[in-house]
Short mmCIF file of C-alpha atoms in Angstrom, two decimals:
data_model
loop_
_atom_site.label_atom_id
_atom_site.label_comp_id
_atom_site.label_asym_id
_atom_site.label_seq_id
_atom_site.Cartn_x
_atom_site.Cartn_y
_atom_site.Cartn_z
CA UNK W 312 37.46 114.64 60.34
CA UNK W 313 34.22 112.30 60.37
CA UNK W 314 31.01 113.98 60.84
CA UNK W 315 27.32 112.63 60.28
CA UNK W 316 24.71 115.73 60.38
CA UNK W 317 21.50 115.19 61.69
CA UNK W 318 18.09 116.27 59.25
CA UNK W 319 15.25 117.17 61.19
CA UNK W 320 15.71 120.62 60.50
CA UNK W 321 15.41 120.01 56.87
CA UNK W 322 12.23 118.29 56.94
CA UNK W 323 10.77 121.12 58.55
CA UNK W 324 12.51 123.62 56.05
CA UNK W 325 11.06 121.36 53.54
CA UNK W 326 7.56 121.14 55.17
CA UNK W 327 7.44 125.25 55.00
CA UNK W 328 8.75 125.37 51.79
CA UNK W 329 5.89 123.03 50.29
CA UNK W 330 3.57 126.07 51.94
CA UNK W 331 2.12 123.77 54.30
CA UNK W 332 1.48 125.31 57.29
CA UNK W 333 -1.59 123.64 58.51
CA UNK W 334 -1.08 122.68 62.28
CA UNK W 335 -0.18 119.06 62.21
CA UNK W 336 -0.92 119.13 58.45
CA UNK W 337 2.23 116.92 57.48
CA UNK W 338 3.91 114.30 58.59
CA UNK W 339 7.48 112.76 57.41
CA UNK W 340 7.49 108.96 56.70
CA UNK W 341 11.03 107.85 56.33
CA UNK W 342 14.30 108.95 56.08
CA UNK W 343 17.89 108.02 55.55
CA UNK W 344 20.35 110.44 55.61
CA UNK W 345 24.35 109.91 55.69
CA UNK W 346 26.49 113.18 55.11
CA UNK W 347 30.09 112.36 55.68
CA UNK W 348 33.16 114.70 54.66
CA UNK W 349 36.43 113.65 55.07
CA UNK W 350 39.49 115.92 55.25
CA UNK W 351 43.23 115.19 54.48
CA UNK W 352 46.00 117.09 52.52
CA UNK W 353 45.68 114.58 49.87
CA UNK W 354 42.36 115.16 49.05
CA UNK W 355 38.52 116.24 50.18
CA UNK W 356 35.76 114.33 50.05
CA UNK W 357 31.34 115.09 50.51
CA UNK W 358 29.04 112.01 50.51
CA UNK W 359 25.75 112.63 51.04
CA UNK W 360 22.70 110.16 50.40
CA UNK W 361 19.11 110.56 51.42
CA UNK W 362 15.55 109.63 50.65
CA UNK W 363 13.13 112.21 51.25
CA UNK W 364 9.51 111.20 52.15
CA UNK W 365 6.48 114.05 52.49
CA UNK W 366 3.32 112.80 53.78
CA UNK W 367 0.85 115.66 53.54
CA UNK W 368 -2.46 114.44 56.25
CA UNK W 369 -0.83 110.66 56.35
CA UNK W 370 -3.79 109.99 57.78
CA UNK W 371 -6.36 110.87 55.06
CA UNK W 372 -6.96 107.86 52.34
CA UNK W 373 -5.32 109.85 48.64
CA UNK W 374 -3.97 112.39 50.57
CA UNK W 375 -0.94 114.08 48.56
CA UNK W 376 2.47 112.24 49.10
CA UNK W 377 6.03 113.62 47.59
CA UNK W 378 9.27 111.75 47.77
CA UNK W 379 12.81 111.43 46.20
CA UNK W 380 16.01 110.43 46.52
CA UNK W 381 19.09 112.85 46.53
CA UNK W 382 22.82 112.71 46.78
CA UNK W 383 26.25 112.33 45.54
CA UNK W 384 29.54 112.00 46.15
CA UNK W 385 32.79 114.33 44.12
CA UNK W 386 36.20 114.42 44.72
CA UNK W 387 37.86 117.58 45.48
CA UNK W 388 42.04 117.39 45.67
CA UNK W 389 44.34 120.29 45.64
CA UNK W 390 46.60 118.74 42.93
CA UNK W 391 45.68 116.27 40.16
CA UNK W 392 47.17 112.65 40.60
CA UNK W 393 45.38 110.94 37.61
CA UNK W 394 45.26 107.31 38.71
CA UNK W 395 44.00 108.54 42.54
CA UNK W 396 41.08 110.78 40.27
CA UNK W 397 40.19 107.53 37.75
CA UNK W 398 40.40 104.96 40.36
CA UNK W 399 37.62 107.62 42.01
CA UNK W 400 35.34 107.60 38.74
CA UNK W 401 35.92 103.84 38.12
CA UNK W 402 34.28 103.04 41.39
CA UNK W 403 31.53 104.92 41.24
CA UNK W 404 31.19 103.95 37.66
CA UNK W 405 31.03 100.30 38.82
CA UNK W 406 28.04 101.25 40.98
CA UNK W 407 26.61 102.74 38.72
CA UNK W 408 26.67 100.70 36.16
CA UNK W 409 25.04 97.73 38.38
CA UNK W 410 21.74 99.81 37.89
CA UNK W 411 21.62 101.52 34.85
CA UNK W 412 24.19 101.87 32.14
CA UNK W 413 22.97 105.74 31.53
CA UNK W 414 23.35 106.55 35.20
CA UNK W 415 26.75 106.99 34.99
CA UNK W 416 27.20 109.37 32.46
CA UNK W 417 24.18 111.17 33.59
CA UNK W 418 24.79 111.17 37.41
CA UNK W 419 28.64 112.38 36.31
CA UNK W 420 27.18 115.38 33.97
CA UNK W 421 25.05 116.58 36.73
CA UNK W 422 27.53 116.64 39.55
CA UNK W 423 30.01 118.66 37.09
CA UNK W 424 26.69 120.93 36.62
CA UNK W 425 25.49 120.91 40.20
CA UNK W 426 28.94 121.77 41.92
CA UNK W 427 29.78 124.86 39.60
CA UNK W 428 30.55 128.32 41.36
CA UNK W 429 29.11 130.33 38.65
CA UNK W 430 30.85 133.32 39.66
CA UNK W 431 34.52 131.78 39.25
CA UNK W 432 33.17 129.92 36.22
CA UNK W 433 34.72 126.92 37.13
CA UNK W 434 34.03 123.85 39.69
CA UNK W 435 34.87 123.17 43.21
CA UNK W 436 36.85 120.00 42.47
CA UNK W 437 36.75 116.72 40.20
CA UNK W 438 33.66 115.13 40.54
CA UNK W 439 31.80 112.57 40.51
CA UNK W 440 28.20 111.64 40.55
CA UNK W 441 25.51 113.57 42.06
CA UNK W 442 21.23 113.71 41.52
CA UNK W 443 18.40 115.47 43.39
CA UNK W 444 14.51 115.00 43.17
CA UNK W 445 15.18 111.42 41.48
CA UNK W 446 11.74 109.70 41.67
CA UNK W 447 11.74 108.46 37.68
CA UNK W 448 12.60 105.00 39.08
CA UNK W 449 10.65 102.22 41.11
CA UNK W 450 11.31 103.12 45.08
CA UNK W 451 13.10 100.06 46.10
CA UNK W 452 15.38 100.24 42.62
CA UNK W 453 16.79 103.76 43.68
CA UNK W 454 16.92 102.63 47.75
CA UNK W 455 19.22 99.88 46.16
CA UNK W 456 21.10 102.07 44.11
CA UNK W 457 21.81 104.91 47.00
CA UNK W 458 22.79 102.01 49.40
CA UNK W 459 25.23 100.78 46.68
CA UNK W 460 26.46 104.23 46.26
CA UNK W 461 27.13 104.92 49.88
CA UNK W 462 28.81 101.84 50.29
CA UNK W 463 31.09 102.52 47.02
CA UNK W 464 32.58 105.64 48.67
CA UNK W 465 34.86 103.84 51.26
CA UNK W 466 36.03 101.61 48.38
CA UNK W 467 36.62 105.06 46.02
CA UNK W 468 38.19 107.40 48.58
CA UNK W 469 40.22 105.06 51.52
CA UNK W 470 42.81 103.52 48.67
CA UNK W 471 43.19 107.43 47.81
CA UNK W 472 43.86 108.61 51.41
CA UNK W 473 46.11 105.23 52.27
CA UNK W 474 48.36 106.18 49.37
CA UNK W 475 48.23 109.82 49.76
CA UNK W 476 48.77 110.41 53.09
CA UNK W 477 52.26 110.25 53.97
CA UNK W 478 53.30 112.41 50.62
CA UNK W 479 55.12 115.62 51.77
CA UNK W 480 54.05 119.01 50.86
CA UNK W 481 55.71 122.31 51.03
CA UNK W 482 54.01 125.31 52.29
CA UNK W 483 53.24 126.58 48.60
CA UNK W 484 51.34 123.42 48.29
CA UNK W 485 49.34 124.28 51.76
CA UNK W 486 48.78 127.44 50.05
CA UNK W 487 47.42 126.33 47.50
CA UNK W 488 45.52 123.51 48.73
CA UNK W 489 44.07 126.31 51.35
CA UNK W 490 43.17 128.80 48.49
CA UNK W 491 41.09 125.47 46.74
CA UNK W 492 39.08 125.22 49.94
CA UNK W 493 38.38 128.90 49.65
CA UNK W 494 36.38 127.89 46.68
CA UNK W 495 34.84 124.92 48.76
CA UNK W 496 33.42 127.59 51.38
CA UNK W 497 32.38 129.66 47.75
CA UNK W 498 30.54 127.48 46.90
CA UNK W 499 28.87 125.84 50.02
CA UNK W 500 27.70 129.37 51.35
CA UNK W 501 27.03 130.87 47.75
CA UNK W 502 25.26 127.78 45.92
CA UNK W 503 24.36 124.38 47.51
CA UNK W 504 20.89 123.62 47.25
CA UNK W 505 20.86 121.80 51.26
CA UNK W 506 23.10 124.94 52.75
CA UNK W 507 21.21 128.04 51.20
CA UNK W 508 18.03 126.22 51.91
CA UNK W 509 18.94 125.59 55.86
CA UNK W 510 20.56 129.18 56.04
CA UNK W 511 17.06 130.64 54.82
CA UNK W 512 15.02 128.16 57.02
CA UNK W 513 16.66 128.94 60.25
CA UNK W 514 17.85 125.09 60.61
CA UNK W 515 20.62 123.86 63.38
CA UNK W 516 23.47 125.83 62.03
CA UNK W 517 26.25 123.90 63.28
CA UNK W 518 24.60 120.85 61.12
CA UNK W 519 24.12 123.10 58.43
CA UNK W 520 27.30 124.18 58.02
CA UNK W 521 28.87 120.84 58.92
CA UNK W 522 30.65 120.55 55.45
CA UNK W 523 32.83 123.59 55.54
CA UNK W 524 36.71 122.83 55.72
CA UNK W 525 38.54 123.54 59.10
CA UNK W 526 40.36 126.39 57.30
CA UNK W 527 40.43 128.31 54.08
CA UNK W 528 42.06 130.72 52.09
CA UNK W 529 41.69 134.16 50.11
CA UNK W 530 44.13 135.80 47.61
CA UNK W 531 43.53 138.98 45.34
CA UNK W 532 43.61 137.53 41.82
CA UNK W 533 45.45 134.69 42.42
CA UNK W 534 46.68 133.57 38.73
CA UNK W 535 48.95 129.95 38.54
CA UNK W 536 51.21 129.53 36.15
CA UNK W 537 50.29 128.40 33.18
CA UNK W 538 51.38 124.42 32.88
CA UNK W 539 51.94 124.17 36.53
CA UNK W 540 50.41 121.56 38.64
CA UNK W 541 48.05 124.15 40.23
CA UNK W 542 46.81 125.66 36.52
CA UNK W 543 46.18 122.27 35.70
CA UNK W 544 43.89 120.84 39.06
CA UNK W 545 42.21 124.53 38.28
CA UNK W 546 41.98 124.14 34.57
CA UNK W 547 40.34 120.49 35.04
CA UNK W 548 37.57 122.70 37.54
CA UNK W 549 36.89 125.11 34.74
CA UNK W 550 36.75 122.22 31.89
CA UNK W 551 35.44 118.86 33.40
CA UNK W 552 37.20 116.16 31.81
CA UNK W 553 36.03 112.61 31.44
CA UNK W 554 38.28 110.78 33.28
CA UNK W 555 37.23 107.36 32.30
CA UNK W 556 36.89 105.83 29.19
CA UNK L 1189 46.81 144.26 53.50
CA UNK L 1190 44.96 147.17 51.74
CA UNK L 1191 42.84 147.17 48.96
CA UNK L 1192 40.82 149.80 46.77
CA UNK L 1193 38.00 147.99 44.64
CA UNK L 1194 36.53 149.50 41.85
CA UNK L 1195 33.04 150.06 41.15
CA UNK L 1196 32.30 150.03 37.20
CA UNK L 1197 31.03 146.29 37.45
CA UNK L 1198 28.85 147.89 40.34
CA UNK L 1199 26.94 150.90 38.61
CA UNK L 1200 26.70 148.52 35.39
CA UNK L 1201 24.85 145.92 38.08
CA UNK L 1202 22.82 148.63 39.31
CA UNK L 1203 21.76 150.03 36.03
CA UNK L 1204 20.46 146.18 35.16
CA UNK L 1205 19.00 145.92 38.55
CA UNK L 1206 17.10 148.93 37.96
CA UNK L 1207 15.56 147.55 34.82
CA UNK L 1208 16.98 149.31 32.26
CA UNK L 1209 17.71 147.31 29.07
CA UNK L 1210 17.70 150.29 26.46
CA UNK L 1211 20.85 150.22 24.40
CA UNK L 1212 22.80 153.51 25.95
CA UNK L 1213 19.68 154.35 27.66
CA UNK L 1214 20.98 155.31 30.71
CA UNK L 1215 24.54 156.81 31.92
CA UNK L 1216 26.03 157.19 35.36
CA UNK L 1217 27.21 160.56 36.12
CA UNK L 1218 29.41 161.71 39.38
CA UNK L 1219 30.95 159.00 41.55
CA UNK L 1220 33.41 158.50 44.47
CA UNK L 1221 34.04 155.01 46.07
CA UNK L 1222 36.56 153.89 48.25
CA UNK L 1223 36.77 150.27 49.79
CA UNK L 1224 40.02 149.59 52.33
CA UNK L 1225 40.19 146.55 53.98
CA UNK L 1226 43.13 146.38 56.59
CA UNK L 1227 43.72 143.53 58.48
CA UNK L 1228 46.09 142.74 61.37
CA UNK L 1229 46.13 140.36 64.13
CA UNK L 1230 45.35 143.07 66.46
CA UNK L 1231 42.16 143.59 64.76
CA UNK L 1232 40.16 143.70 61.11
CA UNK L 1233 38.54 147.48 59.72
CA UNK L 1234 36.43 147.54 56.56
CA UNK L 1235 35.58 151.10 55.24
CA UNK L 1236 33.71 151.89 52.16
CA UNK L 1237 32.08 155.24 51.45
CA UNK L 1238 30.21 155.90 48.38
CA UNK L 1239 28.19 158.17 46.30
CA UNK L 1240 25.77 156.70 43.20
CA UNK L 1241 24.45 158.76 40.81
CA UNK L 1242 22.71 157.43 37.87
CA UNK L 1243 21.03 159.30 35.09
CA UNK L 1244 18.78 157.72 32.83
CA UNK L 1245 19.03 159.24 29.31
CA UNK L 1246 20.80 162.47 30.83
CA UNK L 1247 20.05 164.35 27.69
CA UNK L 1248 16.73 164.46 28.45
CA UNK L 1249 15.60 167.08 30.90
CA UNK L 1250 13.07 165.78 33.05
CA UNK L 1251 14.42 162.32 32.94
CA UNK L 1252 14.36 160.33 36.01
CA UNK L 1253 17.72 160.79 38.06
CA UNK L 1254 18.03 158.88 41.31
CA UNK L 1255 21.21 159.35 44.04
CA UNK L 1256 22.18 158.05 47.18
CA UNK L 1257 25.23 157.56 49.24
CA UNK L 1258 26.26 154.60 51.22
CA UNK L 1259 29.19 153.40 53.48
CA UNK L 1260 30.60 152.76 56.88
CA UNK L 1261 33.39 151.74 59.08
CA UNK L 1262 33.16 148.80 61.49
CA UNK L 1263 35.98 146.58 63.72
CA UNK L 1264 35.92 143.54 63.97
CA UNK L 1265 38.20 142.28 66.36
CA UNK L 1266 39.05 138.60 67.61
CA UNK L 1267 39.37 140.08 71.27
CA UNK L 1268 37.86 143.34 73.63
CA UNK L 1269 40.52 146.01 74.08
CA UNK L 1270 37.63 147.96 75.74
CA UNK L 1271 39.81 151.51 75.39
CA UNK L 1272 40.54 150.32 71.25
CA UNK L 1273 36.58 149.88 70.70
CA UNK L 1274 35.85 153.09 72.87
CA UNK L 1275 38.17 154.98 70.91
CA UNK L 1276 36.98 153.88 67.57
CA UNK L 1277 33.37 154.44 68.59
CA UNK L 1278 34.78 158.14 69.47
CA UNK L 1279 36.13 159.10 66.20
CA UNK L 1280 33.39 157.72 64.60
CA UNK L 1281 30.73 160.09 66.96
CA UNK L 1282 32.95 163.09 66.46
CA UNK L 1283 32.53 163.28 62.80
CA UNK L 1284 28.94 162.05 62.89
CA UNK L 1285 28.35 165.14 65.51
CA UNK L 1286 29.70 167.58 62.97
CA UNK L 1287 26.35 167.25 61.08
CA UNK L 1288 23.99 166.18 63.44
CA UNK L 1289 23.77 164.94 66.81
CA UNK L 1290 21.44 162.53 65.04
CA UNK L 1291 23.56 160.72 63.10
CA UNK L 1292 25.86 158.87 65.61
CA UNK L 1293 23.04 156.94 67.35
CA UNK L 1294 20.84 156.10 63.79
CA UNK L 1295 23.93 155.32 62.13
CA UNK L 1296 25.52 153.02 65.17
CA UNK L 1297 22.19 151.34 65.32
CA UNK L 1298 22.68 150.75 61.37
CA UNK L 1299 25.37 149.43 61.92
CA UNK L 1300 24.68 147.00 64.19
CA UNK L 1301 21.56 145.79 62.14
CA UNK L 1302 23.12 145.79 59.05
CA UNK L 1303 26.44 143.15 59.88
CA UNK L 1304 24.24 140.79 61.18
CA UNK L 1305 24.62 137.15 60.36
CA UNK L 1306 21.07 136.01 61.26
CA UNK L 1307 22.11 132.37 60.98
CA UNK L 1308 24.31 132.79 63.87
CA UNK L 1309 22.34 135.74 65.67
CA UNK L 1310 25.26 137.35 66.37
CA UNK L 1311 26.78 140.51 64.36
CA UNK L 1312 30.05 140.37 62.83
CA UNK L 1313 32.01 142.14 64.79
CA UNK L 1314 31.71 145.13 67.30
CA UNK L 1315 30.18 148.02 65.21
CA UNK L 1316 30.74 151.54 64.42
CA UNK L 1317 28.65 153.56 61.53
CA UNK L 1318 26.52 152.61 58.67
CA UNK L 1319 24.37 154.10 56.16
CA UNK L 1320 23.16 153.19 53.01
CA UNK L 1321 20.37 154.96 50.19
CA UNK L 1322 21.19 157.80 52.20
CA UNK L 1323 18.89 160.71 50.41
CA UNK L 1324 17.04 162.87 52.98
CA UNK L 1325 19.35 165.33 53.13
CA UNK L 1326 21.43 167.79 50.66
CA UNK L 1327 23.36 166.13 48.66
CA UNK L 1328 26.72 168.75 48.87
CA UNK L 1329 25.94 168.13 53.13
CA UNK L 1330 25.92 164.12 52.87
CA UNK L 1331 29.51 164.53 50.42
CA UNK L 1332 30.95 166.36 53.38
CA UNK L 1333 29.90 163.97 55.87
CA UNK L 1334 30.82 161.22 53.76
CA UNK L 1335 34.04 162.88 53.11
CA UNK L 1336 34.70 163.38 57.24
CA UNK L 1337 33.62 159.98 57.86
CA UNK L 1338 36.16 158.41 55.03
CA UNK L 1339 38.90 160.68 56.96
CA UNK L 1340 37.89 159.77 60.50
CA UNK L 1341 38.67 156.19 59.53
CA UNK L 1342 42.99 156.82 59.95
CA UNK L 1343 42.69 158.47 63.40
CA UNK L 1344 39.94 156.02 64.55
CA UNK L 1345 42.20 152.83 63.54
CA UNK L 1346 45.84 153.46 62.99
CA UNK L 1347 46.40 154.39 66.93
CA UNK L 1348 44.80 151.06 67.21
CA UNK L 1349 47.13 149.00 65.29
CA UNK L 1350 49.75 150.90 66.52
CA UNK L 1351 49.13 149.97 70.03
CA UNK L 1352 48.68 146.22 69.26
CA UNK L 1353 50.61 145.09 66.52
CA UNK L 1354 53.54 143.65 68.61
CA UNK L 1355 50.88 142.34 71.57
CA UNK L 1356 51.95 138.68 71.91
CA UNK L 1357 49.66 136.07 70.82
CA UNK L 1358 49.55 132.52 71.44
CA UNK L 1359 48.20 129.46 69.05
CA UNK L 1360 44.70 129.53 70.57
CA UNK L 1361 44.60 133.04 70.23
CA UNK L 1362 45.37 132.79 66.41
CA UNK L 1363 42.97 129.98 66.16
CA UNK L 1364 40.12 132.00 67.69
CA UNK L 1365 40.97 134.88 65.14
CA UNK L 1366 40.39 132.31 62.29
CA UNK L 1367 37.21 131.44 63.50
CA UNK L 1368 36.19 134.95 63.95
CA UNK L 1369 36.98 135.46 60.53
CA UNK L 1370 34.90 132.90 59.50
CA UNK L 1371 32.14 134.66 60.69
CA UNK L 1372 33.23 137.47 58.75
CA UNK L 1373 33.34 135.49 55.70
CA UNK L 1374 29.82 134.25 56.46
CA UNK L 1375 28.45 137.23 56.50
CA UNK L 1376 30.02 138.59 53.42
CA UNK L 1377 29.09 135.60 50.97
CA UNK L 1378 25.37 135.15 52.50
CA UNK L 1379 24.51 138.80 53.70
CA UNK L 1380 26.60 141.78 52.41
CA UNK L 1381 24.40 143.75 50.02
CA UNK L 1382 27.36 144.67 47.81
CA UNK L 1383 28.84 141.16 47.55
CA UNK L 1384 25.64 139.11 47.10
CA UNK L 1385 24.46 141.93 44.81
CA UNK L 1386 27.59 141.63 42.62
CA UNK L 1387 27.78 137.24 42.74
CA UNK L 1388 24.27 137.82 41.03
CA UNK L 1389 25.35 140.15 38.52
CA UNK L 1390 28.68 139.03 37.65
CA UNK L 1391 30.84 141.80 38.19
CA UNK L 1392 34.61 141.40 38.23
CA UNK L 1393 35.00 138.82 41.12
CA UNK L 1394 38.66 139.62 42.43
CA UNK L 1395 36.94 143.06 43.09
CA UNK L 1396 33.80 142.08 44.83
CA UNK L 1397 35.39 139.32 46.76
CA UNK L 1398 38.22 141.83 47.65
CA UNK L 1399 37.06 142.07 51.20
CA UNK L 1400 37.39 138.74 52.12
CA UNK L 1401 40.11 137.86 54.82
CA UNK L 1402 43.40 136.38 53.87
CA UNK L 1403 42.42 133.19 55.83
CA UNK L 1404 39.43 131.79 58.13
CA UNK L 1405 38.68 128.44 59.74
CA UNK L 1406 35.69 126.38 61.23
CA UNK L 1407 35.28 124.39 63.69
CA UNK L 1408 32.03 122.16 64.58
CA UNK L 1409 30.01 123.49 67.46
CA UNK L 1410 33.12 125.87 69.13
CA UNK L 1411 31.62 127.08 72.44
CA UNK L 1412 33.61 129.57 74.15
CA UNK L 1413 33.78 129.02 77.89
CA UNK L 1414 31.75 130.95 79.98
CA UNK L 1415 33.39 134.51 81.00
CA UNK L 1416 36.42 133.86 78.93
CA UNK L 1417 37.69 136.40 76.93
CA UNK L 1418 36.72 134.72 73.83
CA UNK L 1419 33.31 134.18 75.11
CA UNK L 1420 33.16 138.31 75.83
CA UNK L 1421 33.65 139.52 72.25
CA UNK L 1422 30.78 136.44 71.24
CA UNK L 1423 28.73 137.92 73.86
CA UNK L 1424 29.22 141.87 72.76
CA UNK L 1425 28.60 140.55 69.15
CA UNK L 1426 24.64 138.84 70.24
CA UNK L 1427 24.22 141.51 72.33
CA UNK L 1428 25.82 144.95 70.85
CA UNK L 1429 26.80 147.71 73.45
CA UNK L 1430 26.88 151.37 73.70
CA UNK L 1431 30.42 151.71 73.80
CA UNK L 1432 30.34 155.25 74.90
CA UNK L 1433 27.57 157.12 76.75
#
């Protein structure tokens, strides 16, 4: 599955959550949105990359003006297969690290921050990289740097998928894989900043909610074993590793 | 599947919510909770009935001392068995109509307000009683009636599943049942007072997620055909009926 969701609605969320509610009292400037997921058994993946643009009265000479840039991209497999997760990182390393040899370590720190369900106390998957409200860089500097990110995610996820997606499975590993995406819908309904903020707005909901998984699955106290290939995928969600050197 | 939650992490939530810090400053006193969740294909039945009591500093005469019960029954089904809903809605008046011909028609309305996912404008499922902060009357009359409502919940539902359980189903009609209980898992992350209540607080998890379904599944912009039976229950859940007169 292949989906790009549109973002009108989340201006206007974003207009009436600045409290401006003057009639034809703001205009938006420019946008670029992507938000791509794609599905398999091997894995999950969420890209996302925007810039954000607020003219308040575009019009009016010193008129207040608000932008940023937002997005990320994390990796979110049922089981661990190290090379598929560090091949991931390394990619998005190398895009990073193009720009700004902090970004990487930063941008990593705050997607394992950002993507937490605080009531499981652990993550929804790998990671990756992920920022919001960036605007501590020149404009055309973090335009460059989004484009290079967006472009790095066919390069970090398609190897993955190529290799991956002939593997067989058993149904415990559909069960499992189903009970992960459980804590996808967790934490898409529960925490992220775009979904909570659309739900409250009263945006398009099938856009809104374009990022939940086909299906998903609920257990009562669902426990792996300890040193099986589930504890460890859910062990790496509860203490994020660094995966690169 | 059935479940009984407990409610510790709940009155220790409430306590906090109610601003009280002191160090054994405030005790609860007399409770009853019960939370069953049984799911079939036929259909999906949530009941939880409920009496809080807390005392702050109990010791103390005079102290403050606040008390309210809560709880309902509702079905949720993926498809109209018009008799099924009718008889469920019939239990569910004959208990309410012990106590006061009042009742059914407030707490139906409740109900209906109260499992409503606003970001879909439709309600989760096809009703039956609700209540909650219930205080305006005795409290030994609102045990009883909580105590005939928790009772009417076997012969409202059982005949149900009895009836249905071997009804033949095909794939789309299992599909459609996922994506019902979607909805239902919608509503319980974003909306149920309980659930959202006890995310914030950090109650046992396993407990307060308890009433999510075994499995759910989405499906970008799913209309159901006009007049089908799919789009019937869709239609009774935007626009909820009097089921009996």
């Amino acid at each position: 599955m292949m989906h790009a969701a549109s973002s009108k609605e989340r201006y206007e969320g974003l207009l009436c959550a600045l409290g401006d509610t003057r009639e034809g009292g703001c205009t938006y400037g420019e946008a670029m949105v992507v938000g791509i997921m794609v599905q398999s058994i091997a894995s999950l993946n969420y890209i996302n990359y925007q810039l954000l643009v607020i003219n308040f009265n575009a019009d009016t000479p010193g008129a207040p003006r608000q932008w940023w840039f937002g997005g990320g991209t994390d990796l979110t497999p049922a089981y661990i297969f190290e090379d598929d997760v560090k091949h991931f990182h390394s990619v998005q390393k190398g895009a990073c690290d193009k720009f700004d040899a902090s970004f990487y370590p930063r941008f990593k720190k705050w997607c394992d921050d950002y993507f937490y369900i605080k009531h499981r106390d652990e993550r929804r998957g790998l990671g990756g990289i992920f920022f919001d409200d960036l605007n501590d860089y020149d404009q055309e500097m973090l335009l460059s740097f989004s484009t290079e990110c967006a472009n790095s995610v066919i390069p970090a996820y398609i190897p993955i998928i190529e290799k991956r997606k002939d593997t067989p499975f058993t149904d415990e590993h559909k069960a499992w894989q189903q009970l992960r995406r459980g804590r996808y819908v967790e934490f898409n309904l529960v925490y992220d900043r775009g979904t909570t903020f659309g739900l409250k707005t009263g945006g398009r909901i099938e856009s809104i909610l374009v990022s939940l998984p086909l299906s998903a699955r609920w257990e009562y106290d669902h426990q792996p074993v300890e040193g099986s290939e589930e504890w460890k995928l859910l062990d790496a969600c509860i203490n994020p590793k660094e995966w690169i050197c």
